[in-house]
CSV table of C-alpha atoms in Angstrom, one decimal:
chain,number,residue,atom,x,y,z
I,1,ASN,CA,17.1,8.0,-7.2
I,2,ALA,CA,17.2,5.0,-4.7
I,3,GLY,CA,13.9,5.8,-2.9
I,4,VAL,CA,13.0,3.1,-0.6
I,5,THR,CA,15.5,0.2,-0.4
I,6,GLN,CA,14.7,-3.0,1.3
I,7,THR,CA,17.2,-5.9,2.0
I,8,PRO,CA,17.2,-8.8,1.6
I,9,LYS,CA,14.9,-9.5,-1.4
I,10,PHE,CA,14.5,-13.1,-0.4
I,11,ARG,CA,15.1,-15.1,2.7
I,12,ILE,CA,14.3,-18.6,4.0
I,13,LEU,CA,14.3,-19.1,7.8
I,14,LYS,CA,13.8,-22.0,10.1
I,15,ILE,CA,11.1,-21.9,12.7
I,16,GLY,CA,12.4,-20.2,15.8
I,17,GLN,CA,15.2,-18.2,14.0
I,18,SER,CA,15.3,-14.5,14.2
I,19,MET,CA,16.2,-12.0,11.6
I,20,THR,CA,16.0,-8.2,10.8
I,21,LEU,CA,14.5,-6.9,7.6
I,22,GLN,CA,16.2,-3.7,6.6
I,23,CYS,CA,14.6,-0.6,5.1
I,24,THR,CA,16.2,2.7,4.3
I,25,GLN,CA,14.9,5.7,2.5
I,26,ASP,CA,16.8,8.7,1.0
I,27,MET,CA,13.9,11.0,0.5
I,28,ASN,CA,13.9,12.7,4.0
I,29,HIS,CA,10.5,11.3,4.7
I,30,ASN,CA,9.4,11.4,8.3
I,31,TYR,CA,6.7,8.7,8.2
I,32,MET,CA,7.7,5.1,7.6
I,33,TYR,CA,5.6,1.9,7.5
I,34,TRP,CA,5.9,-1.9,7.5
I,35,TYR,CA,3.3,-4.0,5.7
I,36,ARG,CA,2.9,-7.7,5.0
I,37,GLN,CA,1.2,-9.2,2.0
I,38,ASP,CA,-0.1,-12.7,2.3
I,39,PRO,CA,-0.9,-14.7,-0.9
I,40,GLY,CA,-4.1,-13.5,-2.5
I,41,MET,CA,-4.4,-10.6,0.0
I,42,GLY,CA,-3.9,-6.8,0.2
I,43,LEU,CA,-1.2,-5.3,2.4
I,44,LYS,CA,-1.8,-5.2,6.1
I,45,LEU,CA,-0.1,-2.7,8.3
I,46,ILE,CA,2.4,-4.1,10.9
I,47,TYR,CA,4.0,-1.0,12.4
I,48,TYR,CA,4.6,2.5,11.5
I,49,SER,CA,6.8,5.5,12.6
I,50,VAL,CA,6.1,9.2,12.5
I,51,GLY,CA,9.7,10.2,13.2
I,52,ALA,CA,13.0,9.1,14.7
I,53,GLY,CA,12.3,7.6,18.2
I,54,ILE,CA,8.6,7.2,17.7
I,55,THR,CA,6.9,3.9,16.6
I,56,ASP,CA,3.4,2.5,17.0
I,57,LYS,CA,1.5,-0.7,16.2
I,58,GLY,CA,-0.6,-1.2,13.2
I,59,GLU,CA,-3.2,-3.9,12.4
I,60,VAL,CA,-1.0,-7.0,12.8
I,61,PRO,CA,2.0,-6.2,15.1
I,62,ASN,CA,2.2,-9.5,17.0
I,63,GLY,CA,5.6,-11.4,16.6
I,64,TYR,CA,7.3,-8.2,15.3
I,65,ASN,CA,9.4,-5.4,16.7
I,66,VAL,CA,10.6,-2.2,15.2
I,67,SER,CA,13.0,0.7,16.0
I,68,ARG,CA,13.6,4.1,14.4
I,69,SER,CA,16.9,5.5,15.5
I,70,THR,CA,17.3,7.7,12.4
I,71,THR,CA,15.1,9.3,9.8
I,72,GLU,CA,16.5,7.1,7.1
I,73,ASP,CA,16.3,3.6,8.7
I,74,PHE,CA,13.3,1.6,9.9
I,75,PRO,CA,14.3,-2.1,10.5
I,76,LEU,CA,11.7,-4.8,11.3
I,77,ARG,CA,12.7,-7.5,13.6
I,78,LEU,CA,11.3,-11.0,13.8
I,79,GLU,CA,12.4,-12.6,17.1
I,80,LEU,CA,10.9,-16.3,16.9
I,81,ALA,CA,10.1,-16.9,13.3
I,82,ALA,CA,6.8,-18.9,12.8
I,83,PRO,CA,5.3,-20.4,9.7
I,84,SER,CA,2.4,-17.8,9.9
I,85,GLN,CA,5.0,-15.1,9.2
I,86,THR,CA,5.7,-16.5,5.8
I,87,SER,CA,4.8,-13.5,3.6
I,88,VAL,CA,6.0,-10.7,1.4
I,89,TYR,CA,7.2,-7.6,3.5
I,90,PHE,CA,7.0,-4.1,2.2
I,91,CYS,CA,8.5,-1.0,3.6
I,92,ALA,CA,7.0,2.4,2.6
I,93,SER,CA,7.6,6.0,3.4
I,94,THR,CA,5.9,9.4,3.0
I,95,LYS,CA,6.3,13.0,4.2
I,96,HIS,CA,3.7,15.1,5.9
I,97,ARG,CA,3.2,17.1,9.0
I,98,GLN,CA,1.3,15.6,11.8
I,99,GLY,CA,-2.2,16.9,12.1
I,100,GLU,CA,-2.3,18.3,8.6
I,101,TYR,CA,-3.8,16.9,5.5
I,102,SER,CA,-1.9,13.7,4.6
I,103,ASN,CA,-2.2,14.0,0.9
I,104,GLN,CA,1.2,12.6,-0.1
I,105,PRO,CA,1.2,9.1,-1.5
I,106,GLN,CA,3.3,6.4,0.2
I,107,HIS,CA,6.4,5.2,-1.7
I,108,PHE,CA,7.1,1.6,-1.5
I,109,GLY,CA,10.1,-0.6,-1.6
I,110,ASP,CA,10.4,-3.7,-3.8
I,111,GLY,CA,9.5,-6.1,-0.9
I,112,THR,CA,11.2,-9.0,0.8
I,113,ARG,CA,9.9,-12.4,0.3
I,114,LEU,CA,10.3,-14.3,3.5
I,115,SER,CA,9.6,-18.1,3.9
I,116,ILE,CA,9.6,-19.8,7.4
I,117,LEU,CA,10.1,-23.6,7.2
J,1,ALA,CA,-12.1,0.7,11.5
J,2,GLN,CA,-12.2,1.1,7.8
J,3,THR,CA,-12.6,-1.7,5.3
J,4,VAL,CA,-12.0,-1.9,1.5
J,5,THR,CA,-13.7,-4.4,-0.7
J,6,GLN,CA,-12.7,-5.4,-4.2
J,7,SER,CA,-15.4,-7.9,-5.4
J,8,GLN,CA,-13.7,-8.9,-8.7
J,9,PRO,CA,-10.8,-11.3,-8.0
J,10,GLU,CA,-9.9,-11.3,-11.7
J,11,MET,CA,-10.8,-9.3,-14.8
J,12,SER,CA,-10.0,-9.8,-18.4
J,13,VAL,CA,-10.1,-7.3,-21.3
J,14,GLN,CA,-8.9,-7.1,-24.9
J,15,GLU,CA,-6.0,-4.9,-25.7
J,16,ALA,CA,-7.2,-1.4,-26.7
J,17,GLU,CA,-10.6,-1.8,-25.0
J,18,THR,CA,-11.8,-0.2,-21.7
J,19,VAL,CA,-12.1,-2.0,-18.4
J,20,THR,CA,-13.5,-0.9,-15.0
J,21,LEU,CA,-12.4,-2.2,-11.7
J,22,SER,CA,-14.7,-1.9,-8.8
J,23,CYS,CA,-13.9,-0.9,-5.3
J,24,THR,CA,-16.3,-0.2,-2.3
J,25,TYR,CA,-15.3,0.9,1.2
J,26,ASP,CA,-16.8,1.4,4.6
J,27,THR,CA,-15.9,4.3,6.9
J,28,SER,CA,-17.5,6.6,9.4
J,29,GLU,CA,-15.2,9.5,8.5
J,30,SER,CA,-16.3,12.3,6.2
J,31,ASP,CA,-12.9,13.2,4.7
J,32,TYR,CA,-10.3,10.8,3.5
J,33,TYR,CA,-8.1,9.8,0.6
J,34,LEU,CA,-8.5,6.9,-1.8
J,35,PHE,CA,-5.8,5.4,-4.0
J,36,TRP,CA,-5.4,2.8,-6.6
J,37,TYR,CA,-2.0,1.1,-6.7
J,38,LYS,CA,-0.7,-1.2,-9.4
J,39,GLN,CA,1.5,-4.3,-8.6
J,40,PRO,CA,3.0,-5.9,-11.6
J,41,PRO,CA,4.7,-9.3,-11.4
J,42,SER,CA,8.0,-7.5,-10.3
J,43,ARG,CA,6.1,-6.9,-7.0
J,44,GLN,CA,6.6,-3.2,-7.0
J,45,MET,CA,3.7,-1.1,-5.7
J,46,ILE,CA,3.0,1.7,-8.0
J,47,LEU,CA,0.6,4.6,-7.5
J,48,VAL,CA,-1.8,4.9,-10.2
J,49,ILE,CA,-4.3,7.5,-9.1
J,50,ARG,CA,-5.4,9.2,-5.9
J,51,GLN,CA,-8.7,11.0,-5.0
J,52,GLU,CA,-9.5,13.4,-2.2
J,53,ALA,CA,-12.8,12.7,-0.7
J,54,TYR,CA,-13.6,16.4,-0.2
J,55,LYS,CA,-13.1,17.0,-4.1
J,56,GLN,CA,-16.2,16.3,-6.1
J,57,GLN,CA,-14.3,16.2,-9.4
J,58,ASN,CA,-13.1,12.7,-10.4
J,59,ALA,CA,-9.3,12.3,-10.7
J,60,THR,CA,-7.8,11.4,-14.0
J,61,GLU,CA,-4.3,10.4,-15.0
J,62,ASN,CA,-3.9,10.0,-18.7
J,63,ARG,CA,-5.7,6.7,-19.6
J,64,PHE,CA,-6.7,6.1,-15.9
J,65,SER,CA,-9.8,7.8,-14.3
J,66,VAL,CA,-12.0,7.1,-11.4
J,67,ASN,CA,-15.6,7.2,-10.6
J,68,PHE,CA,-15.9,8.4,-7.1
J,69,GLN,CA,-19.4,8.2,-5.7
J,70,LYS,CA,-19.1,9.4,-2.0
J,71,ALA,CA,-22.7,8.7,-0.9
J,72,ALA,CA,-22.4,5.1,-2.2
J,73,LYS,CA,-18.8,4.7,-0.8
J,74,SER,CA,-17.7,3.5,-4.3
J,75,PHE,CA,-14.4,4.3,-6.0
J,76,SER,CA,-13.9,2.5,-9.4
J,77,LEU,CA,-11.0,2.7,-11.7
J,78,LYS,CA,-11.5,2.9,-15.5
J,79,ILE,CA,-8.6,2.1,-17.7
J,80,SER,CA,-9.0,3.2,-21.3
J,81,ASP,CA,-7.2,1.9,-24.4
J,82,SER,CA,-5.8,-1.1,-22.3
J,83,GLN,CA,-2.2,-1.9,-23.1
J,84,LEU,CA,-0.3,-5.2,-22.4
J,85,GLY,CA,1.7,-3.2,-19.7
J,86,ASP,CA,-1.3,-2.6,-17.8
J,87,ALA,CA,-1.5,-6.4,-16.8
J,88,ALA,CA,-1.0,-6.5,-13.0
J,89,MET,CA,-2.8,-6.8,-9.7
J,90,TYR,CA,-4.7,-3.5,-8.8
J,91,PHE,CA,-5.3,-2.6,-5.2
J,92,CYS,CA,-7.7,0.0,-3.9
J,93,ALA,CA,-6.6,1.7,-0.7
J,94,TYR,CA,-8.1,4.1,1.9
J,95,ARG,CA,-6.3,6.5,4.0
J,96,SER,CA,-7.7,8.8,6.8
J,97,LEU,CA,-7.4,12.6,6.0
J,98,TYR,CA,-5.4,13.5,9.1
J,99,SER,CA,-2.3,11.8,10.2
J,100,GLY,CA,-1.7,10.7,13.8
J,101,GLY,CA,-2.9,7.9,15.9
J,102,GLY,CA,-3.8,4.7,14.1
J,103,ALA,CA,-4.9,6.5,11.0
J,104,ASP,CA,-1.5,6.6,9.4
J,105,GLY,CA,-1.5,3.5,7.3
J,106,LEU,CA,-3.3,2.5,4.3
J,107,THR,CA,-6.1,0.1,4.4
J,108,PHE,CA,-6.1,-2.1,1.3
J,109,GLY,CA,-8.7,-4.3,-0.5
J,110,LYS,CA,-7.6,-7.9,-1.6
J,111,GLY,CA,-6.9,-6.8,-5.2
J,112,THR,CA,-8.1,-7.5,-8.7
J,113,HIS,CA,-5.9,-9.5,-11.2
J,114,LEU,CA,-6.1,-7.7,-14.5
J,115,ILE,CA,-5.5,-9.8,-17.6
J,116,ILE,CA,-5.0,-8.1,-21.0
J,117,GLN,CA,-5.7,-10.2,-24.0
J,118,PRO,CA,-3.6,-9.4,-27.0
């Protein structure tokens, strides 16, 4: 089972460049999330999506954009890369019904290590 | 907003012994979920155990168990018979009970680095 797949695994960008981090899941999960993990810290929520066509900001959305055109894919876009965006990025997904108990755990991808130089 | 605090940046335990990792949290909600995730050097985030706040019984998963003290807002993880493969970063995480709005993501602590001494 593939689960949550993130590409690329590593990337180095120059300041001001743009790129898209890809995330796809094959579990038919409706909820998807993007987190970042800075050194020595826990994960922080960047954006999330409750289904195709619906996205919303998390705790640290500045400098990022997302889209959700299909259930499977949830790409994260960096438009103007800055050194502060050097981090490890995790995509996650889960399945539950809005308004109901959200007892399902989130399934995580293996992360993308991004360095901005 | 909820916060999660892990006060032990690093813990060390002898193989086969028991270790307890601490986690406290702050919330105004009465119902929620708590999780422990393990992150080995491979960087994967692996669910270890979860606890529903409305359940009084502490969750257990084989060698892993929790001590959930709702009034104290404490959620510690006990690992029995520690094994070398348990060496990893351990993250405590909080999630609101209901989905929707800004409650959908997990709120993580900073993590505890667990070292297993052979």
